[in-house]
PDB file of C-alpha atoms in Angstrom:
ATOM      1  CA  UNK A  64       0.000   0.000   0.000  1.00 84.00           C
ATOM      2  CA  UNK A  65       1.053   3.579  -0.646  1.00 93.00           C
ATOM      3  CA  UNK A  66       1.592   6.180   2.051  1.00 94.00           C
ATOM      4  CA  UNK A  67      -1.671   7.852   1.020  1.00 94.00           C
ATOM      5  CA  UNK A  68      -3.574   4.573   1.316  1.00 95.00           C
ATOM      6  CA  UNK A  69      -2.119   3.890   4.768  1.00 94.00           C
ATOM      7  CA  UNK A  70      -3.020   7.419   5.868  1.00 95.00           C
ATOM      8  CA  UNK A  71      -6.589   6.963   4.607  1.00 95.00           C
ATOM      9  CA  UNK A  72      -6.807   3.654   6.472  1.00 94.00           C
ATOM     10  CA  UNK A  73      -5.622   5.275   9.703  1.00 94.00           C
ATOM     11  CA  UNK A  74      -8.246   7.998   9.324  1.00 93.00           C
ATOM     12  CA  UNK A  75     -10.967   5.410   8.693  1.00 92.00           C
ATOM     13  CA  UNK A  76      -9.846   3.395  11.713  1.00 89.00           C
ATOM     14  CA  UNK A  77      -9.966   6.496  13.919  1.00 87.00           C
ATOM     15  CA  UNK A  78     -13.492   7.277  12.724  1.00 86.00           C
ATOM     16  CA  UNK A  79     -14.631   3.701  13.362  1.00 83.00           C
ATOM     17  CA  UNK A  80     -13.062   3.667  16.826  1.00 79.00           C
ATOM     18  CA  UNK A  81     -14.627   7.009  17.713  1.00 77.00           C
ATOM     19  CA  UNK A  82     -18.026   5.895  16.443  1.00 77.00           C
ATOM     20  CA  UNK A  83     -18.119   2.919  18.780  1.00 71.00           C
ATOM     21  CA  UNK A  84     -17.170   5.135  21.701  1.00 69.00           C
ATOM     22  CA  UNK A  85     -19.650   7.884  20.805  1.00 67.00           C
ATOM     23  CA  UNK A  86     -22.531   5.412  20.546  1.00 70.00           C
ATOM     24  CA  UNK A  87     -21.355   3.445  23.595  1.00 73.00           C
ATOM     25  CA  UNK A  88     -21.024   0.201  21.625  1.00 79.00           C
ATOM     26  CA  UNK A  89     -18.763  -2.126  23.600  1.00 84.00           C
ATOM     27  CA  UNK A  90     -17.720  -5.102  21.501  1.00 88.00           C
ATOM     28  CA  UNK A  91     -16.147  -8.406  22.470  1.00 94.00           C
ATOM     29  CA  UNK A  92     -14.338 -10.727  20.068  1.00 96.00           C
ATOM     30  CA  UNK A  93     -15.178 -14.381  19.676  1.00 97.00           C
ATOM     31  CA  UNK A  94     -11.873 -16.110  20.601  1.00 95.00           C
ATOM     32  CA  UNK A  95     -11.168 -17.660  17.230  1.00 94.00           C
ATOM     33  CA  UNK A  96      -7.625 -18.682  16.373  1.00 94.00           C
ATOM     34  CA  UNK A  97      -5.709 -18.471  13.127  1.00 95.00           C
ATOM     35  CA  UNK A  98      -7.738 -18.507   9.909  1.00 96.00           C
ATOM     36  CA  UNK A  99      -4.992 -18.050   7.321  1.00 95.00           C
ATOM     37  CA  UNK A 100      -1.864 -20.181   6.869  1.00 95.00           C
ATOM     38  CA  UNK A 101       0.805 -19.629   4.248  1.00 95.00           C
ATOM     39  CA  UNK A 102       4.477 -18.869   3.763  1.00 94.00           C
ATOM     40  CA  UNK A 103       5.660 -15.746   5.520  1.00 93.00           C
ATOM     41  CA  UNK A 104       5.326 -12.563   3.472  1.00 90.00           C
ATOM     42  CA  UNK A 105       7.993 -12.512   0.791  1.00 90.00           C
ATOM     43  CA  UNK A 106       9.082 -16.110   1.452  1.00 91.00           C
ATOM     44  CA  UNK A 107       9.129 -18.774  -1.285  1.00 89.00           C
ATOM     45  CA  UNK A 108       9.293 -21.766   1.025  1.00 89.00           C
ATOM     46  CA  UNK A 109       8.069 -22.901   4.438  1.00 85.00           C
ATOM     47  CA  UNK A 110       7.443 -23.280   7.169  1.00 92.00           C
ATOM     48  CA  UNK A 111       3.924 -21.818   7.052  1.00 94.00           C
ATOM     49  CA  UNK A 112       2.822 -19.198   9.524  1.00 95.00           C
ATOM     50  CA  UNK A 113      -0.675 -18.400  10.795  1.00 95.00           C
ATOM     51  CA  UNK A 114      -2.638 -15.171  10.899  1.00 95.00           C
ATOM     52  CA  UNK A 115      -5.899 -14.435  12.690  1.00 94.00           C
ATOM     53  CA  UNK A 116      -7.494 -12.400   9.902  1.00 93.00           C
ATOM     54  CA  UNK A 117     -11.195 -13.246  10.309  1.00 95.00           C
ATOM     55  CA  UNK A 118     -13.211 -12.186  13.328  1.00 95.00           C
ATOM     56  CA  UNK A 119     -16.687 -12.194  14.847  1.00 96.00           C
ATOM     57  CA  UNK A 120     -17.594  -9.376  17.207  1.00 95.00           C
ATOM     58  CA  UNK A 121     -20.638  -9.147  19.468  1.00 95.00           C
ATOM     59  CA  UNK A 122     -22.122  -7.048  22.267  1.00 92.00           C
ATOM     60  CA  UNK A 123     -21.659  -8.920  25.558  1.00 92.00           C
ATOM     61  CA  UNK A 124     -24.289  -6.786  27.333  1.00 87.00           C
ATOM     62  CA  UNK A 125     -27.060  -8.425  25.296  1.00 91.00           C
ATOM     63  CA  UNK A 126     -25.482 -11.596  23.875  1.00 95.00           C
ATOM     64  CA  UNK A 127     -23.727 -14.555  25.467  1.00 96.00           C
ATOM     65  CA  UNK A 128     -21.389 -16.666  23.356  1.00 97.00           C
ATOM     66  CA  UNK A 129     -22.690 -20.230  23.137  1.00 97.00           C
ATOM     67  CA  UNK A 130     -20.554 -22.010  20.536  1.00 97.00           C
ATOM     68  CA  UNK A 131     -18.042 -21.220  17.825  1.00 97.00           C
ATOM     69  CA  UNK A 132     -16.445 -23.001  14.941  1.00 95.00           C
ATOM     70  CA  UNK A 133     -12.925 -24.257  15.477  1.00 95.00           C
ATOM     71  CA  UNK A 134     -10.145 -22.709  13.429  1.00 95.00           C
ATOM     72  CA  UNK A 135      -6.589 -23.747  12.591  1.00 94.00           C
ATOM     73  CA  UNK A 136      -5.876 -24.907  16.132  1.00 94.00           C
ATOM     74  CA  UNK A 137      -8.135 -27.866  15.307  1.00 93.00           C
ATOM     75  CA  UNK A 138      -6.538 -28.511  11.883  1.00 92.00           C
ATOM     76  CA  UNK A 139      -2.778 -28.891  12.388  1.00 92.00           C
ATOM     77  CA  UNK A 140      -2.348 -30.421   8.933  1.00 91.00           C
ATOM     78  CA  UNK A 141      -3.716 -27.298   7.199  1.00 92.00           C
ATOM     79  CA  UNK A 142      -1.751 -25.081   9.570  1.00 92.00           C
ATOM     80  CA  UNK A 143       1.446 -26.869   8.529  1.00 92.00           C
ATOM     81  CA  UNK A 144       0.776 -27.154   4.779  1.00 92.00           C
ATOM     82  CA  UNK A 145      -1.055 -23.860   4.307  1.00 93.00           C
ATOM     83  CA  UNK A 146      -4.391 -22.898   2.791  1.00 95.00           C
ATOM     84  CA  UNK A 147      -6.069 -23.847   0.514  1.00 93.00           C
ATOM     85  CA  UNK A 148      -5.764 -27.477   1.525  1.00 88.00           C
ATOM     86  CA  UNK A 149      -7.574 -30.772   0.949  1.00 85.00           C
ATOM     87  CA  UNK A 150      -9.853 -30.045   3.914  1.00 85.00           C
ATOM     88  CA  UNK A 151     -10.470 -26.358   3.087  1.00 89.00           C
ATOM     89  CA  UNK A 152     -10.680 -25.161  -0.542  1.00 91.00           C
ATOM     90  CA  UNK A 153     -10.401 -21.479   0.487  1.00 93.00           C
ATOM     91  CA  UNK A 154      -7.317 -19.553   1.539  1.00 93.00           C
ATOM     92  CA  UNK A 155      -9.234 -18.473   4.685  1.00 93.00           C
ATOM     93  CA  UNK A 156     -11.035 -20.697   7.150  1.00 94.00           C
ATOM     94  CA  UNK A 157     -14.694 -19.704   7.660  1.00 94.00           C
ATOM     95  CA  UNK A 158     -15.687 -18.494  11.117  1.00 96.00           C
ATOM     96  CA  UNK A 159     -19.094 -18.713  12.775  1.00 97.00           C
ATOM     97  CA  UNK A 160     -20.601 -18.524  16.238  1.00 98.00           C
ATOM     98  CA  UNK A 161     -23.959 -18.886  17.967  1.00 98.00           C
ATOM     99  CA  UNK A 162     -25.222 -16.656  20.760  1.00 98.00           C
ATOM    100  CA  UNK A 163     -27.903 -16.648  23.428  1.00 97.00           C
ATOM    101  CA  UNK A 164     -29.735 -13.372  24.119  1.00 95.00           C
ATOM    102  CA  UNK A 165     -29.439 -12.026  27.650  1.00 94.00           C
ATOM    103  CA  UNK A 166     -31.412  -9.322  29.414  1.00 91.00           C
ATOM    104  CA  UNK A 167     -29.302  -6.155  29.651  1.00 87.00           C
ATOM    105  CA  UNK A 168     -28.692  -4.892  33.185  1.00 88.00           C
ATOM    106  CA  UNK A 169     -30.689  -1.899  34.396  1.00 90.00           C
ATOM    107  CA  UNK A 170     -30.008   0.835  36.901  1.00 93.00           C
ATOM    108  CA  UNK A 171     -31.462   0.241  40.358  1.00 95.00           C
ATOM    109  CA  UNK A 172     -34.612   2.228  41.110  1.00 94.00           C
ATOM    110  CA  UNK A 173     -33.031   4.384  43.805  1.00 96.00           C
ATOM    111  CA  UNK A 174     -30.069   5.279  41.590  1.00 96.00           C
ATOM    112  CA  UNK A 175     -32.424   6.001  38.666  1.00 95.00           C
ATOM    113  CA  UNK A 176     -34.438   8.388  40.850  1.00 96.00           C
ATOM    114  CA  UNK A 177     -31.268  10.144  42.026  1.00 97.00           C
ATOM    115  CA  UNK A 178     -30.075  10.468  38.436  1.00 96.00           C
ATOM    116  CA  UNK A 179     -33.377  11.946  37.331  1.00 95.00           C
ATOM    117  CA  UNK A 180     -33.226  14.477  40.167  1.00 96.00           C
ATOM    118  CA  UNK A 181     -29.699  15.487  39.134  1.00 96.00           C
ATOM    119  CA  UNK A 182     -30.695  15.868  35.473  1.00 95.00           C
ATOM    120  CA  UNK A 183     -33.800  17.862  36.384  1.00 94.00           C
ATOM    121  CA  UNK A 184     -31.734  20.166  38.587  1.00 96.00           C
ATOM    122  CA  UNK A 185     -29.099  20.686  35.888  1.00 96.00           C
ATOM    123  CA  UNK A 186     -31.671  21.431  33.199  1.00 94.00           C
ATOM    124  CA  UNK A 187     -33.616  23.779  35.488  1.00 95.00           C
ATOM    125  CA  UNK A 188     -30.427  25.618  36.451  1.00 96.00           C
ATOM    126  CA  UNK A 189     -29.424  26.019  32.818  1.00 96.00           C
ATOM    127  CA  UNK A 190     -32.913  27.150  31.769  1.00 95.00           C
ATOM    128  CA  UNK A 191     -32.903  29.736  34.554  1.00 97.00           C
ATOM    129  CA  UNK A 192     -29.513  31.048  33.417  1.00 97.00           C
ATOM    130  CA  UNK A 193     -30.716  31.310  29.814  1.00 96.00           C
ATOM    131  CA  UNK A 194     -33.886  33.105  30.883  1.00 96.00           C
ATOM    132  CA  UNK A 195     -31.904  35.559  33.013  1.00 97.00           C
ATOM    133  CA  UNK A 196     -29.581  36.325  30.124  1.00 97.00           C
ATOM    134  CA  UNK A 197     -32.527  36.759  27.754  1.00 97.00           C
ATOM    135  CA  UNK A 198     -34.177  39.201  30.160  1.00 97.00           C
ATOM    136  CA  UNK A 199     -30.960  41.183  30.526  1.00 97.00           C
ATOM    137  CA  UNK A 200     -30.464  41.319  26.776  1.00 97.00           C
ATOM    138  CA  UNK A 201     -34.071  42.395  26.166  1.00 96.00           C
ATOM    139  CA  UNK A 202     -33.756  45.214  28.720  1.00 97.00           C
ATOM    140  CA  UNK A 203     -30.494  46.395  27.177  1.00 96.00           C
ATOM    141  CA  UNK A 204     -32.024  46.349  23.695  1.00 95.00           C
ATOM    142  CA  UNK A 205     -34.928  48.499  24.866  1.00 95.00           C
ATOM    143  CA  UNK A 206     -32.503  50.980  26.395  1.00 95.00           C
ATOM    144  CA  UNK A 207     -30.370  51.211  23.243  1.00 95.00           C
ATOM    145  CA  UNK A 208     -33.455  51.497  21.026  1.00 93.00           C
ATOM    146  CA  UNK A 209     -34.890  54.232  23.232  1.00 94.00           C
ATOM    147  CA  UNK A 210     -31.609  56.157  23.168  1.00 94.00           C
ATOM    148  CA  UNK A 211     -31.482  55.836  19.383  1.00 90.00           C
ATOM    149  CA  UNK A 212     -35.084  57.049  19.098  1.00 90.00           C
ATOM    150  CA  UNK A 213     -34.316  60.032  21.309  1.00 90.00           C
ATOM    151  CA  UNK A 214     -31.275  60.907  19.200  1.00 87.00           C
ATOM    152  CA  UNK A 215     -33.349  60.659  16.007  1.00 81.00           C
ATOM    153  CA  UNK A 216     -36.102  62.791  17.506  1.00 82.00           C
ATOM    154  CA  UNK A 217     -33.653  65.503  18.514  1.00 82.00           C
ATOM    155  CA  UNK A 218     -32.197  65.631  15.021  1.00 77.00           C
ATOM    156  CA  UNK A 219     -35.503  65.363  13.111  1.00 68.00           C
ATOM    157  CA  UNK A 220     -37.812  68.216  12.057  1.00 64.00           C
ATOM    158  CA  UNK A 221     -40.308  69.204  14.685  1.00 55.00           C
ATOM    159  CA  UNK A 222     -43.158  67.824  12.569  1.00 48.00           C
ATOM    160  CA  UNK A 223     -41.970  64.241  13.007  1.00 56.00           C
ATOM    161  CA  UNK A 224     -40.323  64.569  16.420  1.00 54.00           C
ATOM    162  CA  UNK A 225     -43.320  63.166  18.283  1.00 58.00           C
ATOM    163  CA  UNK A 226     -43.530  60.194  15.896  1.00 58.00           C
ATOM    164  CA  UNK A 227     -39.842  59.317  16.279  1.00 54.00           C
ATOM    165  CA  UNK A 228     -40.105  59.586  20.040  1.00 54.00           C
ATOM    166  CA  UNK A 229     -42.126  56.372  19.982  1.00 56.00           C
ATOM    167  CA  UNK A 230     -39.691  53.435  20.247  1.00 54.00           C
ATOM    168  CA  UNK A 231     -41.737  51.063  18.061  1.00 53.00           C
ATOM    169  CA  UNK A 232     -42.529  53.685  15.433  1.00 48.00           C
ATOM    170  CA  UNK A 233     -38.922  54.835  15.384  1.00 50.00           C
ATOM    171  CA  UNK A 234     -37.775  51.271  14.732  1.00 55.00           C
ATOM    172  CA  UNK A 235     -40.206  50.966  11.808  1.00 52.00           C
ATOM    173  CA  UNK A 236     -39.057  54.256  10.294  1.00 49.00           C
ATOM    174  CA  UNK A 237     -35.398  53.252  10.530  1.00 50.00           C
ATOM    175  CA  UNK A 238     -36.141  49.835   9.032  1.00 52.00           C
ATOM    176  CA  UNK A 239     -38.254  51.323   6.246  1.00 52.00           C
ATOM    177  CA  UNK A 240     -35.660  53.945   5.419  1.00 55.00           C
ATOM    178  CA  UNK A 241     -32.909  51.319   5.257  1.00 62.00           C
ATOM    179  CA  UNK A 242     -30.642  53.242   7.602  1.00 74.00           C
ATOM    180  CA  UNK A 243     -27.953  51.073   9.246  1.00 86.00           C
ATOM    181  CA  UNK A 244     -28.136  50.481  12.987  1.00 89.00           C
ATOM    182  CA  UNK A 245     -26.413  53.035  15.156  1.00 92.00           C
ATOM    183  CA  UNK A 246     -22.943  52.372  16.539  1.00 93.00           C
ATOM    184  CA  UNK A 247     -24.508  51.707  19.929  1.00 94.00           C
ATOM    185  CA  UNK A 248     -26.963  49.196  18.441  1.00 94.00           C
ATOM    186  CA  UNK A 249     -24.200  47.461  16.458  1.00 94.00           C
ATOM    187  CA  UNK A 250     -22.116  47.146  19.618  1.00 96.00           C
ATOM    188  CA  UNK A 251     -25.125  45.751  21.459  1.00 96.00           C
ATOM    189  CA  UNK A 252     -25.806  43.183  18.714  1.00 96.00           C
ATOM    190  CA  UNK A 253     -22.184  41.992  18.808  1.00 96.00           C
ATOM    191  CA  UNK A 254     -22.316  41.721  22.581  1.00 97.00           C
ATOM    192  CA  UNK A 255     -25.597  39.804  22.423  1.00 97.00           C
ATOM    193  CA  UNK A 256     -24.196  37.266  19.958  1.00 97.00           C
ATOM    194  CA  UNK A 257     -21.062  36.765  22.040  1.00 97.00           C
ATOM    195  CA  UNK A 258     -23.006  36.264  25.264  1.00 97.00           C
ATOM    196  CA  UNK A 259     -25.528  33.885  23.695  1.00 96.00           C
ATOM    197  CA  UNK A 260     -22.701  31.904  22.115  1.00 96.00           C
ATOM    198  CA  UNK A 261     -20.803  31.914  25.396  1.00 97.00           C
ATOM    199  CA  UNK A 262     -23.641  30.577  27.535  1.00 96.00           C
ATOM    200  CA  UNK A 263     -24.379  27.903  24.934  1.00 96.00           C
ATOM    201  CA  UNK A 264     -20.759  26.683  25.024  1.00 96.00           C
ATOM    202  CA  UNK A 265     -20.579  26.899  28.817  1.00 97.00           C
ATOM    203  CA  UNK A 266     -23.745  24.855  29.288  1.00 96.00           C
ATOM    204  CA  UNK A 267     -22.629  22.304  26.704  1.00 95.00           C
ATOM    205  CA  UNK A 268     -19.374  21.808  28.621  1.00 96.00           C
ATOM    206  CA  UNK A 269     -21.352  21.365  31.842  1.00 97.00           C
ATOM    207  CA  UNK A 270     -23.549  18.683  30.257  1.00 96.00           C
ATOM    208  CA  UNK A 271     -20.515  16.938  28.748  1.00 94.00           C
ATOM    209  CA  UNK A 272     -18.848  16.886  32.158  1.00 96.00           C
ATOM    210  CA  UNK A 273     -22.013  15.502  33.735  1.00 96.00           C
ATOM    211  CA  UNK A 274     -22.238  12.777  31.081  1.00 94.00           C
ATOM    212  CA  UNK A 275     -18.569  11.864  31.517  1.00 93.00           C
ATOM    213  CA  UNK A 276     -19.188  11.252  35.229  1.00 96.00           C
ATOM    214  CA  UNK A 277     -21.850   8.578  34.578  1.00 95.00           C
ATOM    215  CA  UNK A 278     -21.315   4.851  34.353  1.00 92.00           C
ATOM    216  CA  UNK A 279     -22.791   2.673  31.611  1.00 87.00           C
ATOM    217  CA  UNK A 280     -26.063   1.914  33.398  1.00 91.00           C
ATOM    218  CA  UNK A 281     -26.567   5.580  34.216  1.00 94.00           C
ATOM    219  CA  UNK A 282     -25.999   6.470  30.559  1.00 91.00           C
ATOM    220  CA  UNK A 283     -28.691   3.961  29.587  1.00 89.00           C
ATOM    221  CA  UNK A 284     -31.100   5.498  32.083  1.00 92.00           C
ATOM    222  CA  UNK A 285     -30.227   9.003  30.909  1.00 93.00           C
ATOM    223  CA  UNK A 286     -31.006   8.031  27.319  1.00 89.00           C
ATOM    224  CA  UNK A 287     -34.449   6.831  28.422  1.00 88.00           C
ATOM    225  CA  UNK A 288     -34.974   9.978  30.490  1.00 87.00           C
ATOM    226  CA  UNK A 289     -34.167  12.472  27.715  1.00 87.00           C
ATOM    227  CA  UNK A 290     -35.504  10.251  24.878  1.00 85.00           C
ATOM    228  CA  UNK A 291     -32.403  10.682  22.701  1.00 85.00           C
ATOM    229  CA  UNK A 292     -28.783   9.583  22.643  1.00 86.00           C
ATOM    230  CA  UNK A 293     -26.908  10.874  25.714  1.00 90.00           C
ATOM    231  CA  UNK A 294     -24.222  12.363  23.448  1.00 87.00           C
ATOM    232  CA  UNK A 295     -26.900  14.362  21.597  1.00 90.00           C
ATOM    233  CA  UNK A 296     -28.291  15.620  24.890  1.00 93.00           C
ATOM    234  CA  UNK A 297     -24.816  16.700  25.983  1.00 93.00           C
ATOM    235  CA  UNK A 298     -24.314  18.530  22.698  1.00 92.00           C
ATOM    236  CA  UNK A 299     -27.681  20.234  22.316  1.00 88.00           C
ATOM    237  CA  UNK A 300     -29.444  20.046  25.665  1.00 86.00           C
ATOM    238  CA  UNK A 301     -33.211  20.564  25.676  1.00 73.00           C
ATOM    239  CA  UNK A 302     -33.217  21.076  21.892  1.00 76.00           C
ATOM    240  CA  UNK A 303     -32.124  17.453  21.384  1.00 70.00           C
ATOM    241  CA  UNK A 304     -34.885  16.249  23.712  1.00 68.00           C
ATOM    242  CA  UNK A 305     -37.556  18.234  21.857  1.00 63.00           C
ATOM    243  CA  UNK A 306     -36.406  17.130  18.391  1.00 57.00           C
ATOM    244  CA  UNK A 307     -35.996  13.504  19.490  1.00 50.00           C
TER     245      UNK A 307
END
């Protein structure tokens, strides 16, 4: 393989590994042995060597391994002579396994109730912080708009001074006339965006920290509580719950 192909493989492997972690998929490997026997790479004569190239993975939380097919450990003749052989017409031994379903473990009722109380408290605290910021921003916007209206009224002809003194009417006139927002309003809009972005990031980090502190059973219970993947809840909060 070329360097570019190896790099692409490493990237794909990282994505696959991260996907299993993000979705909390814990896999176990069926303990098969070697499935490929041949001369060592680049060699033109024996002895043959074995590779375990074929695998079966399963989720041990919901499946219990019952039986599996034997591999080269049960066929020393093929292991010594290489594959294909008289007993196996393929250059790889087939692998197979059977499983019995098992009931996944669940969080105890008292721990589930404590978890729900913690989640409710976190969400209520974050909602309160967002509401407080929204109220502060709304009050500041009214103040800036009123100051802008007063400035416009002072500079306008007397005939329209009373009309511009009205905050709502003044906003409509400025919007209709296409005039850009004042410097004070532009500064306020930048500040509002920064603060809204800041609280969103801060609350996301808090939820991610909360999720990181949970064990596997708690994560399962959290997913049932918020009706979406725990990782989505950590990323988007109440929005993920509503869209789920």
